[in-house]
């Protein structure tokens, strides 16, 4: 099975990383977009399968993977605690900025939340 541990934002090139986004919705929401811009020294692994034996259930409506971010489209987000997880691989050594993850309403512009940004170090 896949084992996880905190990284302290220090990775080695080739490390497989499970990213966990936690959403605490204060009320029911509809049609929200969650985007996570991952650090430049990392790449998304095959649509979220870092370990071939793991089965992950996806509760969001759709996912869009780009070169610099991953976007989750959620049709209905009930009030409460929700977790989105996906996988990255640390690739290129260096120090990188990880921009904030964001949640926004697709049709309601008053719905918006962001995490703090951070720095990620990828070592050889």
Protein backbone atom coordinates (compact mmCIF):
# COMPACT_ATOMS: atom_id res chain seq x y z
CA UNK A 1 0.00 0.00 0.00
CA UNK A 2 1.01 3.61 -0.46
CA UNK A 3 2.51 5.26 2.63
CA UNK A 4 2.41 9.00 3.13
CA UNK A 5 4.39 11.36 5.35
CA UNK A 6 4.83 15.11 5.67
CA UNK A 7 7.58 16.45 3.39
CA UNK A 8 8.34 19.81 4.98
CA UNK A 9 8.32 21.03 1.35
CA UNK A 10 11.72 19.37 0.77
CA UNK A 11 11.66 16.70 -1.93
CA UNK A 12 14.19 14.60 -3.82
CA UNK A 13 14.05 14.35 -7.59
CA UNK A 14 11.94 11.27 -8.38
CA UNK A 15 9.85 11.41 -5.17
CA UNK A 16 6.16 10.63 -5.58
CA UNK A 17 4.05 13.19 -3.75
CA UNK A 18 0.40 12.91 -2.68
CA UNK A 19 -1.12 16.41 -2.65
CA UNK A 20 -4.07 16.86 -0.30
CA UNK A 21 -6.43 19.83 -0.63
CA UNK A 22 -8.86 20.22 2.27
CA UNK A 23 -12.07 22.19 1.81
CA UNK A 24 -14.23 23.21 4.76
CA UNK A 25 -17.41 24.55 3.15
CA UNK A 26 -19.44 26.73 5.52
CA UNK A 27 -22.57 26.22 3.38
CA UNK A 28 -23.79 24.21 0.40
CA UNK A 29 -22.17 25.40 -2.83
CA UNK A 30 -22.90 24.70 -6.48
CA UNK A 31 -20.64 24.92 -9.51
CA UNK A 32 -17.25 25.59 -7.98
CA UNK A 33 -13.80 25.37 -9.48
CA UNK A 34 -10.80 24.31 -7.38
CA UNK A 35 -7.42 25.03 -8.98
CA UNK A 36 -4.03 24.06 -7.62
CA UNK A 37 -0.96 25.51 -9.31
CA UNK A 38 1.82 23.10 -8.45
CA UNK A 39 5.49 24.06 -8.18
CA UNK A 40 7.41 24.23 -11.47
CA UNK A 41 9.89 21.49 -10.45
CA UNK A 42 7.06 18.94 -10.23
CA UNK A 43 4.92 17.11 -12.78
CA UNK A 44 1.54 15.51 -12.39
CA UNK A 45 1.66 11.72 -12.59
CA UNK A 46 -0.69 9.72 -14.75
CA UNK A 47 -3.96 11.39 -13.84
CA UNK A 48 -3.52 10.66 -10.16
CA UNK A 49 -2.14 7.11 -9.97
CA UNK A 50 1.18 7.13 -8.12
CA UNK A 51 0.62 3.54 -6.98
CA UNK A 52 -1.04 1.15 -9.43
CA UNK A 53 -2.61 -0.91 -6.63
CA UNK A 54 -4.50 1.97 -5.02
CA UNK A 55 -8.10 2.72 -5.94
CA UNK A 56 -9.17 6.32 -5.26
CA UNK A 57 -12.78 7.39 -5.54
CA UNK A 58 -13.39 10.73 -7.19
CA UNK A 59 -16.40 12.76 -6.05
CA UNK A 60 -15.88 15.82 -8.25
CA UNK A 61 -17.51 16.17 -11.67
CA UNK A 62 -14.45 16.64 -13.89
CA UNK A 63 -10.69 17.21 -13.78
CA UNK A 64 -8.47 19.19 -16.16
CA UNK A 65 -4.69 18.66 -15.96
CA UNK A 66 -2.46 21.38 -17.42
CA UNK A 67 1.32 21.88 -17.47
CA UNK A 68 1.26 24.11 -14.39
CA UNK A 69 -1.98 23.31 -12.58
CA UNK A 70 -4.77 20.87 -11.98
CA UNK A 71 -8.41 21.99 -11.92
CA UNK A 72 -11.34 20.19 -10.29
CA UNK A 73 -14.88 21.06 -11.34
CA UNK A 74 -17.46 20.39 -8.65
CA UNK A 75 -21.17 20.50 -9.48
CA UNK A 76 -22.42 20.17 -5.89
CA UNK A 77 -20.29 20.79 -2.79
CA UNK A 78 -22.32 20.15 0.37
CA UNK A 79 -21.57 22.00 3.59
CA UNK A 80 -18.78 20.26 5.51
CA UNK A 81 -15.27 18.83 5.23
CA UNK A 82 -14.02 17.56 1.84
CA UNK A 83 -10.66 16.27 0.63
CA UNK A 84 -9.24 16.23 -2.89
CA UNK A 85 -6.03 14.28 -3.48
CA UNK A 86 -3.82 13.91 -6.51
CA UNK A 87 -0.25 12.84 -7.24
CA UNK A 88 2.87 14.66 -8.36
CA UNK A 89 6.41 13.57 -9.07
CA UNK A 90 9.31 15.82 -8.04
CA UNK A 91 11.44 16.24 -11.16
CA UNK A 92 13.83 19.13 -11.60
CA UNK A 93 16.14 20.17 -8.74
CA UNK A 94 15.75 23.77 -7.56
CA UNK A 95 13.76 26.06 -5.29
CA UNK A 96 10.26 26.89 -6.56
CA UNK A 97 7.28 28.96 -5.49
CA UNK A 98 4.04 27.07 -5.02
CA UNK A 99 1.27 29.55 -5.79
CA UNK A 100 -1.94 29.47 -3.72
CA UNK A 101 -4.65 26.93 -4.45
CA UNK A 102 -8.01 28.59 -5.07
CA UNK A 103 -11.71 27.83 -4.91
CA UNK A 104 -14.12 30.02 -6.83
CA UNK A 105 -17.73 30.00 -7.91
CA UNK A 106 -18.05 29.43 -11.65
CA UNK A 107 -21.22 31.54 -11.82
CA UNK A 108 -21.19 33.33 -8.45
CA UNK A 109 -18.24 35.73 -8.40
CA UNK A 110 -18.65 36.40 -4.65
CA UNK A 111 -17.51 32.84 -3.83
CA UNK A 112 -13.71 32.81 -3.56
CA UNK A 113 -11.08 31.37 -1.21
CA UNK A 114 -7.31 30.87 -1.42
CA UNK A 115 -4.64 29.05 0.50
CA UNK A 116 -1.30 30.62 1.37
CA UNK A 117 1.55 30.24 -1.11
CA UNK A 118 4.76 28.45 -0.15
CA UNK A 119 8.20 27.41 -1.37
CA UNK A 120 9.17 23.89 -2.47
CA UNK A 121 12.75 22.63 -2.72
CA UNK A 122 13.58 19.71 -5.01
CA UNK A 123 17.01 18.19 -4.33
CA UNK A 124 19.04 15.79 -6.47
